[in-house]
PDB file of C-alpha atoms in Angstrom:
ATOM      1  CA  GLU A   1      -0.022   0.068   0.024  1.00  0.00           C
ATOM      2  CA  PRO A   2       1.244   3.266  -0.769  1.00  0.00           C
ATOM      3  CA  GLU A   3       2.380   5.735   1.975  1.00  0.00           C
ATOM      4  CA  VAL A   4       3.700   9.063   3.017  1.00  0.00           C
ATOM      5  CA  THR A   5       7.158   8.828   4.214  1.00  0.00           C
ATOM      6  CA  GLN A   6       9.103  11.507   5.765  1.00  0.00           C
ATOM      7  CA  THR A   7      13.104  12.214   6.879  1.00  0.00           C
ATOM      8  CA  PRO A   8      14.581  12.465   8.989  1.00  0.00           C
ATOM      9  CA  SER A   9      12.570  11.013  11.672  1.00  0.00           C
ATOM     10  CA  HIS A  10      14.564  12.639  14.258  1.00  0.00           C
ATOM     11  CA  GLN A  11      16.381  16.347  13.827  1.00  0.00           C
ATOM     12  CA  VAL A  12      18.340  17.815  16.839  1.00  0.00           C
ATOM     13  CA  THR A  13      19.327  21.548  15.843  1.00  0.00           C
ATOM     14  CA  GLN A  14      20.497  24.639  17.638  1.00  0.00           C
ATOM     15  CA  MET A  15      18.218  27.698  18.153  1.00  0.00           C
ATOM     16  CA  GLY A  16      18.736  30.229  15.098  1.00  0.00           C
ATOM     17  CA  GLN A  17      19.561  27.327  12.501  1.00  0.00           C
ATOM     18  CA  GLU A  18      18.148  26.180   9.292  1.00  0.00           C
ATOM     19  CA  VAL A  19      16.446  22.844   8.951  1.00  0.00           C
ATOM     20  CA  ILE A  20      14.546  21.381   6.409  1.00  0.00           C
ATOM     21  CA  LEU A  21      12.207  18.743   6.740  1.00  0.00           C
ATOM     22  CA  ARG A  22      11.496  16.083   3.689  1.00  0.00           C
ATOM     23  CA  CYS A  23       8.308  14.338   2.820  1.00  0.00           C
ATOM     24  CA  VAL A  24       7.678  12.234   0.057  1.00  0.00           C
ATOM     25  CA  PRO A  25       3.797  12.192  -0.293  1.00  0.00           C
ATOM     26  CA  ILE A  26       1.780   9.396  -2.066  1.00  0.00           C
ATOM     27  CA  SER A  27       2.802   9.851  -5.782  1.00  0.00           C
ATOM     28  CA  ASN A  28      -0.475  10.546  -7.370  1.00  0.00           C
ATOM     29  CA  HIS A  29      -1.781  12.761  -4.680  1.00  0.00           C
ATOM     30  CA  LEU A  30      -2.215  16.245  -5.784  1.00  0.00           C
ATOM     31  CA  TYR A  31      -2.622  18.063  -1.906  1.00  0.00           C
ATOM     32  CA  PHE A  32       0.134  18.445   0.444  1.00  0.00           C
ATOM     33  CA  TYR A  33       0.100  19.389   3.857  1.00  0.00           C
ATOM     34  CA  TRP A  34       2.141  20.096   6.753  1.00  0.00           C
ATOM     35  CA  TYR A  35       0.880  19.813  10.644  1.00  0.00           C
ATOM     36  CA  ARG A  36       2.708  19.705  13.733  1.00  0.00           C
ATOM     37  CA  GLN A  37       1.985  18.411  17.514  1.00  0.00           C
ATOM     38  CA  ILE A  38       3.872  19.916  20.247  1.00  0.00           C
ATOM     39  CA  LEU A  39       4.557  17.336  22.680  1.00  0.00           C
ATOM     40  CA  GLY A  40       1.143  16.619  25.032  1.00  0.00           C
ATOM     41  CA  GLN A  41      -1.046  19.127  22.589  1.00  0.00           C
ATOM     42  CA  LYS A  42      -3.141  18.307  19.830  1.00  0.00           C
ATOM     43  CA  VAL A  43      -2.132  18.213  16.225  1.00  0.00           C
ATOM     44  CA  GLU A  44      -2.410  21.741  14.291  1.00  0.00           C
ATOM     45  CA  PHE A  45      -2.631  22.770  10.927  1.00  0.00           C
ATOM     46  CA  LEU A  46       0.222  24.142   9.271  1.00  0.00           C
ATOM     47  CA  VAL A  47      -0.005  24.738   5.465  1.00  0.00           C
ATOM     48  CA  SER A  48      -1.744  23.313   2.641  1.00  0.00           C
ATOM     49  CA  PHE A  49      -0.259  23.311  -1.173  1.00  0.00           C
ATOM     50  CA  TYR A  50      -1.565  22.571  -4.265  1.00  0.00           C
ATOM     51  CA  ASN A  51      -0.826  23.287  -7.980  1.00  0.00           C
ATOM     52  CA  ASN A  52       2.845  24.610  -6.546  1.00  0.00           C
ATOM     53  CA  GLU A  53       1.488  27.238  -3.985  1.00  0.00           C
ATOM     54  CA  ILE A  54       0.135  27.741  -0.881  1.00  0.00           C
ATOM     55  CA  SER A  55      -3.765  27.289  -0.490  1.00  0.00           C
ATOM     56  CA  GLU A  56      -4.164  28.161   2.831  1.00  0.00           C
ATOM     57  CA  LYS A  57      -1.858  28.603   6.031  1.00  0.00           C
ATOM     58  CA  SER A  58      -2.339  28.795   9.843  1.00  0.00           C
ATOM     59  CA  GLU A  59      -1.277  31.767  12.164  1.00  0.00           C
ATOM     60  CA  ILE A  60       1.681  29.780  13.058  1.00  0.00           C
ATOM     61  CA  PHE A  61       2.998  29.533   9.869  1.00  0.00           C
ATOM     62  CA  ASP A  62       5.040  33.057   9.730  1.00  0.00           C
ATOM     63  CA  ASP A  63       7.641  34.405   7.694  1.00  0.00           C
ATOM     64  CA  GLN A  64       9.994  31.749   9.349  1.00  0.00           C
ATOM     65  CA  PHE A  65       8.197  29.135   7.703  1.00  0.00           C
ATOM     66  CA  SER A  66       8.384  28.005   4.072  1.00  0.00           C
ATOM     67  CA  VAL A  67       7.321  25.055   1.835  1.00  0.00           C
ATOM     68  CA  GLU A  68       8.490  23.923  -1.360  1.00  0.00           C
ATOM     69  CA  ARG A  69       7.757  21.301  -4.006  1.00  0.00           C
ATOM     70  CA  PRO A  70      11.576  21.151  -5.632  1.00  0.00           C
ATOM     71  CA  ASP A  71      10.817  18.420  -8.041  1.00  0.00           C
ATOM     72  CA  GLY A  72       7.655  15.712  -8.894  1.00  0.00           C
ATOM     73  CA  SER A  73       8.309  13.393  -5.601  1.00  0.00           C
ATOM     74  CA  ASN A  74       9.487  15.896  -2.413  1.00  0.00           C
ATOM     75  CA  PHE A  75       7.628  18.456  -0.559  1.00  0.00           C
ATOM     76  CA  THR A  76      10.008  20.048   2.079  1.00  0.00           C
ATOM     77  CA  LEU A  77       9.114  22.287   5.089  1.00  0.00           C
ATOM     78  CA  LYS A  78      12.013  24.901   5.770  1.00  0.00           C
ATOM     79  CA  ILE A  79      12.133  26.617   9.228  1.00  0.00           C
ATOM     80  CA  ARG A  80      14.822  29.738   8.707  1.00  0.00           C
ATOM     81  CA  SER A  81      15.744  30.428  12.146  1.00  0.00           C
ATOM     82  CA  THR A  82      14.315  27.460  14.490  1.00  0.00           C
ATOM     83  CA  LYS A  83      13.122  28.827  18.140  1.00  0.00           C
ATOM     84  CA  LEU A  84      12.546  26.727  21.134  1.00  0.00           C
ATOM     85  CA  GLU A  85       9.203  26.606  20.561  1.00  0.00           C
ATOM     86  CA  ASP A  86       9.342  24.915  17.263  1.00  0.00           C
ATOM     87  CA  SER A  87      10.125  21.556  18.904  1.00  0.00           C
ATOM     88  CA  ALA A  88       7.417  19.356  18.360  1.00  0.00           C
ATOM     89  CA  MET A  89       6.683  16.431  15.819  1.00  0.00           C
ATOM     90  CA  TYR A  90       6.076  17.498  12.375  1.00  0.00           C
ATOM     91  CA  PHE A  91       3.787  15.379  10.107  1.00  0.00           C
ATOM     92  CA  CYS A  92       3.525  15.489   6.637  1.00  0.00           C
ATOM     93  CA  ALA A  93       0.189  14.473   4.569  1.00  0.00           C
ATOM     94  CA  SER A  94      -1.333  14.277   1.255  1.00  0.00           C
ATOM     95  CA  SER A  95      -4.570  13.469  -0.277  1.00  0.00           C
ATOM     96  CA  LEU A  96      -6.020  13.211  -3.809  1.00  0.00           C
ATOM     97  CA  GLY A  97      -8.637  15.590  -3.682  1.00  0.00           C
ATOM     98  CA  PRO A  98      -8.643  18.876  -0.982  1.00  0.00           C
ATOM     99  CA  ALA A  99      -9.966  18.071   2.611  1.00  0.00           C
ATOM    100  CA  SER A 100     -13.322  20.017   1.872  1.00  0.00           C
ATOM    101  CA  SER A 101     -14.037  17.045  -0.861  1.00  0.00           C
ATOM    102  CA  SER A 102     -14.001  14.301   2.003  1.00  0.00           C
ATOM    103  CA  ASP A 103     -10.625  12.575   0.290  1.00  0.00           C
ATOM    104  CA  THR A 104      -8.418  11.246   2.884  1.00  0.00           C
ATOM    105  CA  GLN A 105      -5.364  12.401   4.047  1.00  0.00           C
ATOM    106  CA  TYR A 106      -2.496   9.979   4.494  1.00  0.00           C
ATOM    107  CA  PHE A 107      -0.075  11.041   7.053  1.00  0.00           C
ATOM    108  CA  GLY A 108       3.589  10.235   7.472  1.00  0.00           C
ATOM    109  CA  PRO A 109       5.133   8.986  10.413  1.00  0.00           C
ATOM    110  CA  GLY A 110       6.442  12.342  11.488  1.00  0.00           C
ATOM    111  CA  THR A 111       9.995  14.063  12.115  1.00  0.00           C
ATOM    112  CA  ARG A 112      10.612  14.916  15.524  1.00  0.00           C
ATOM    113  CA  LEU A 113      12.325  18.477  15.805  1.00  0.00           C
ATOM    114  CA  THR A 114      14.416  19.188  18.837  1.00  0.00           C
ATOM    115  CA  VAL A 115      15.680  22.607  19.388  1.00  0.00           C
ATOM    116  CA  LEU A 116      18.322  22.988  21.747  1.00  0.00           C
TER     117      LEU A 116
ATOM    118  CA  ALA B   1     -15.243  28.231  13.252  1.00  0.00           C
ATOM    119  CA  GLN B   2     -15.147  24.359  13.467  1.00  0.00           C
ATOM    120  CA  SER B   3     -13.941  22.811  16.467  1.00  0.00           C
ATOM    121  CA  VAL B   4     -14.149  19.421  17.929  1.00  0.00           C
ATOM    122  CA  THR B   5     -14.080  18.473  21.496  1.00  0.00           C
ATOM    123  CA  GLN B   6     -13.089  15.211  22.769  1.00  0.00           C
ATOM    124  CA  LEU B   7     -14.311  14.355  26.257  1.00  0.00           C
ATOM    125  CA  GLY B   8     -11.730  12.225  28.472  1.00  0.00           C
ATOM    126  CA  SER B   9      -8.204  12.670  27.922  1.00  0.00           C
ATOM    127  CA  HIS B  10      -7.427   9.598  29.274  1.00  0.00           C
ATOM    128  CA  VAL B  11     -10.143   6.326  28.879  1.00  0.00           C
ATOM    129  CA  SER B  12      -8.550   3.190  30.427  1.00  0.00           C
ATOM    130  CA  VAL B  13     -11.099  -0.287  29.701  1.00  0.00           C
ATOM    131  CA  SER B  14     -10.651  -3.969  30.486  1.00  0.00           C
ATOM    132  CA  GLU B  15      -9.695  -6.331  27.380  1.00  0.00           C
ATOM    133  CA  GLY B  16     -12.967  -7.220  26.023  1.00  0.00           C
ATOM    134  CA  ALA B  17     -14.826  -4.841  27.273  1.00  0.00           C
ATOM    135  CA  LEU B  18     -16.962  -1.974  25.372  1.00  0.00           C
ATOM    136  CA  VAL B  19     -14.518   1.067  24.222  1.00  0.00           C
ATOM    137  CA  LEU B  20     -16.494   4.335  23.662  1.00  0.00           C
ATOM    138  CA  LEU B  21     -14.684   7.443  22.929  1.00  0.00           C
ATOM    139  CA  ARG B  22     -16.511  10.642  22.902  1.00  0.00           C
ATOM    140  CA  CYS B  23     -16.421  13.462  20.426  1.00  0.00           C
ATOM    141  CA  ASN B  24     -18.812  16.129  19.856  1.00  0.00           C
ATOM    142  CA  TYR B  25     -18.242  18.527  17.096  1.00  0.00           C
ATOM    143  CA  SER B  26     -19.419  22.546  15.965  1.00  0.00           C
ATOM    144  CA  SER B  27     -19.731  23.511  12.653  1.00  0.00           C
ATOM    145  CA  SER B  28     -22.293  25.782  10.984  1.00  0.00           C
ATOM    146  CA  VAL B  29     -22.740  23.284   7.804  1.00  0.00           C
ATOM    147  CA  PRO B  30     -22.833  19.260   8.141  1.00  0.00           C
ATOM    148  CA  PRO B  31     -19.235  18.557   8.406  1.00  0.00           C
ATOM    149  CA  TYR B  32     -16.650  15.608   7.173  1.00  0.00           C
ATOM    150  CA  LEU B  33     -15.747  13.593  10.285  1.00  0.00           C
ATOM    151  CA  PHE B  34     -12.799  11.404  10.889  1.00  0.00           C
ATOM    152  CA  TRP B  35     -11.116   9.612  13.423  1.00  0.00           C
ATOM    153  CA  TYR B  36      -7.583   8.748  13.588  1.00  0.00           C
ATOM    154  CA  VAL B  37      -5.363   6.533  15.517  1.00  0.00           C
ATOM    155  CA  GLN B  38      -1.757   6.911  16.642  1.00  0.00           C
ATOM    156  CA  TYR B  39       0.120   4.264  17.951  1.00  0.00           C
ATOM    157  CA  PRO B  40       3.466   4.865  19.941  1.00  0.00           C
ATOM    158  CA  ASN B  41       5.894   6.758  17.674  1.00  0.00           C
ATOM    159  CA  GLN B  42       4.112   6.548  14.668  1.00  0.00           C
ATOM    160  CA  GLY B  43       1.890   8.628  12.414  1.00  0.00           C
ATOM    161  CA  LEU B  44      -1.949   8.999  11.887  1.00  0.00           C
ATOM    162  CA  GLN B  45      -3.701   6.657  10.627  1.00  0.00           C
ATOM    163  CA  LEU B  46      -7.180   7.069   9.523  1.00  0.00           C
ATOM    164  CA  LEU B  47     -10.021   4.743  11.323  1.00  0.00           C
ATOM    165  CA  LEU B  48     -13.003   5.960   9.304  1.00  0.00           C
ATOM    166  CA  LYS B  49     -14.800   8.895   8.262  1.00  0.00           C
ATOM    167  CA  TYR B  50     -18.462  10.359   7.838  1.00  0.00           C
ATOM    168  CA  THR B  51     -19.245  11.851   4.700  1.00  0.00           C
ATOM    169  CA  SER B  52     -23.295  11.419   4.994  1.00  0.00           C
ATOM    170  CA  ALA B  53     -23.349   8.525   2.688  1.00  0.00           C
ATOM    171  CA  ALA B  54     -24.891   6.818   6.418  1.00  0.00           C
ATOM    172  CA  THR B  55     -25.180   7.869   9.764  1.00  0.00           C
ATOM    173  CA  LEU B  56     -23.079   4.554  10.989  1.00  0.00           C
ATOM    174  CA  VAL B  57     -19.948   4.168   9.770  1.00  0.00           C
ATOM    175  CA  LYS B  58     -17.673   1.270  10.124  1.00  0.00           C
ATOM    176  CA  GLY B  59     -13.638   1.321  10.259  1.00  0.00           C
ATOM    177  CA  ILE B  60     -10.848  -0.721  10.499  1.00  0.00           C
ATOM    178  CA  ASN B  61     -10.366  -2.680  13.643  1.00  0.00           C
ATOM    179  CA  GLY B  62     -13.858  -3.612  14.518  1.00  0.00           C
ATOM    180  CA  PHE B  63     -14.534   0.488  15.428  1.00  0.00           C
ATOM    181  CA  GLU B  64     -17.234   2.187  14.200  1.00  0.00           C
ATOM    182  CA  ALA B  65     -18.905   5.809  14.713  1.00  0.00           C
ATOM    183  CA  GLU B  66     -22.491   7.310  14.375  1.00  0.00           C
ATOM    184  CA  PHE B  67     -23.042  10.696  13.540  1.00  0.00           C
ATOM    185  CA  LYS B  68     -26.095  11.953  15.252  1.00  0.00           C
ATOM    186  CA  LYS B  69     -26.909  15.716  14.027  1.00  0.00           C
ATOM    187  CA  SER B  70     -29.351  15.885  17.126  1.00  0.00           C
ATOM    188  CA  GLU B  71     -26.655  15.484  19.523  1.00  0.00           C
ATOM    189  CA  THR B  72     -23.311  17.061  17.386  1.00  0.00           C
ATOM    190  CA  SER B  73     -21.825  13.836  18.480  1.00  0.00           C
ATOM    191  CA  PHE B  74     -19.400  11.372  16.474  1.00  0.00           C
ATOM    192  CA  HIS B  75     -18.360   8.896  19.323  1.00  0.00           C
ATOM    193  CA  LEU B  76     -16.165   6.000  18.563  1.00  0.00           C
ATOM    194  CA  THR B  77     -16.945   2.538  19.645  1.00  0.00           C
ATOM    195  CA  LYS B  78     -15.623  -1.158  19.883  1.00  0.00           C
ATOM    196  CA  PRO B  79     -17.548  -3.773  21.282  1.00  0.00           C
ATOM    197  CA  SER B  80     -14.750  -5.850  22.648  1.00  0.00           C
ATOM    198  CA  ALA B  81     -11.490  -4.268  23.345  1.00  0.00           C
ATOM    199  CA  HIS B  82      -7.893  -5.728  22.569  1.00  0.00           C
ATOM    200  CA  MET B  83      -4.535  -5.346  24.115  1.00  0.00           C
ATOM    201  CA  SER B  84      -3.493  -3.722  20.750  1.00  0.00           C
ATOM    202  CA  ASP B  85      -6.013  -0.939  20.648  1.00  0.00           C
ATOM    203  CA  ALA B  86      -3.964   0.684  23.112  1.00  0.00           C
ATOM    204  CA  ALA B  87      -3.336   4.053  21.701  1.00  0.00           C
ATOM    205  CA  GLU B  88      -3.810   7.634  20.906  1.00  0.00           C
ATOM    206  CA  TYR B  89      -7.090   8.448  19.241  1.00  0.00           C
ATOM    207  CA  PHE B  90      -8.235  11.724  17.833  1.00  0.00           C
ATOM    208  CA  CYS B  91     -11.610  13.328  16.566  1.00  0.00           C
ATOM    209  CA  ALA B  92     -11.111  15.440  13.471  1.00  0.00           C
ATOM    210  CA  VAL B  93     -13.413  17.824  11.298  1.00  0.00           C
ATOM    211  CA  SER B  94     -13.232  19.314   7.944  1.00  0.00           C
ATOM    212  CA  ASP B  95     -15.460  21.909   5.988  1.00  0.00           C
ATOM    213  CA  ARG B  96     -17.614  20.440   3.514  1.00  0.00           C
ATOM    214  CA  GLY B  97     -17.759  22.254   0.244  1.00  0.00           C
ATOM    215  CA  SER B  98     -15.468  25.032   1.325  1.00  0.00           C
ATOM    216  CA  SER B  99     -12.156  26.390   0.043  1.00  0.00           C
ATOM    217  CA  ALA B 100     -10.571  25.542   3.142  1.00  0.00           C
ATOM    218  CA  SER B 101      -7.942  22.691   2.880  1.00  0.00           C
ATOM    219  CA  LYS B 102      -7.180  21.798   6.696  1.00  0.00           C
ATOM    220  CA  ILE B 103      -8.465  19.195   8.967  1.00  0.00           C
ATOM    221  CA  ILE B 104      -9.002  20.144  12.518  1.00  0.00           C
ATOM    222  CA  PHE B 105      -8.113  17.961  15.255  1.00  0.00           C
ATOM    223  CA  GLY B 106      -9.487  17.338  19.078  1.00  0.00           C
ATOM    224  CA  SER B 107      -6.699  16.931  22.000  1.00  0.00           C
ATOM    225  CA  GLY B 108      -7.042  13.157  21.800  1.00  0.00           C
ATOM    226  CA  THR B 109      -8.102  10.832  23.990  1.00  0.00           C
ATOM    227  CA  ARG B 110      -5.400   7.946  25.341  1.00  0.00           C
ATOM    228  CA  LEU B 111      -7.010   4.618  25.597  1.00  0.00           C
ATOM    229  CA  SER B 112      -5.463   1.903  27.793  1.00  0.00           C
ATOM    230  CA  ILE B 113      -6.379  -1.206  27.884  1.00  0.00           C
ATOM    231  CA  ARG B 114      -6.031  -3.299  31.114  1.00  0.00           C
ATOM    232  CA  PRO B 115      -5.382  -7.173  31.189  1.00  0.00           C
TER     233      PRO B 115
END
């Protein structure tokens, strides 16, 4: 069964450093998402991406964050200057259609980001 | 704004007992509703989803949920718990037919199974 993959599984970085989290969505999917889950809290939406542009972003997704689909398979989340509060589990997801169409979003296993 | 509320951050049941995880939603229009499960150190896996085809939705691993509009609820049940059901369960909602593309998650319920 196709699945969303994410690398690395765990990233440790120093505050102020740039990190890039990588995701390979399911190959025929058209919509891509990033969510995050701070330890002990709920899963929060960050951004959705379709047709090579952001379709929606949350208040969390400020200028320090960016997303890119650099080639036909990868989908990346970049944090330019990490802060302590960016420490969280970051989930990538993909779907064939938008959430409003009820198409299932398939989630990757997550990248645990630890900012020291 | 849409939201979901999960009642009980931790539920503990005996193996073989009924599992009931509660979820209430708030939405100005009929929503799409989901239950996701997260096993330790793993990602989110879809258990089931409600899209209005039927109010009683059957999912994987013997779970089911019933959409009750009058109660704005979408509770998750399983007749007989297995040890392997121990996990975190998230109720979620997305807006039907709007341009919004996100899923909004509840705060989660951790299910423990006693031998």
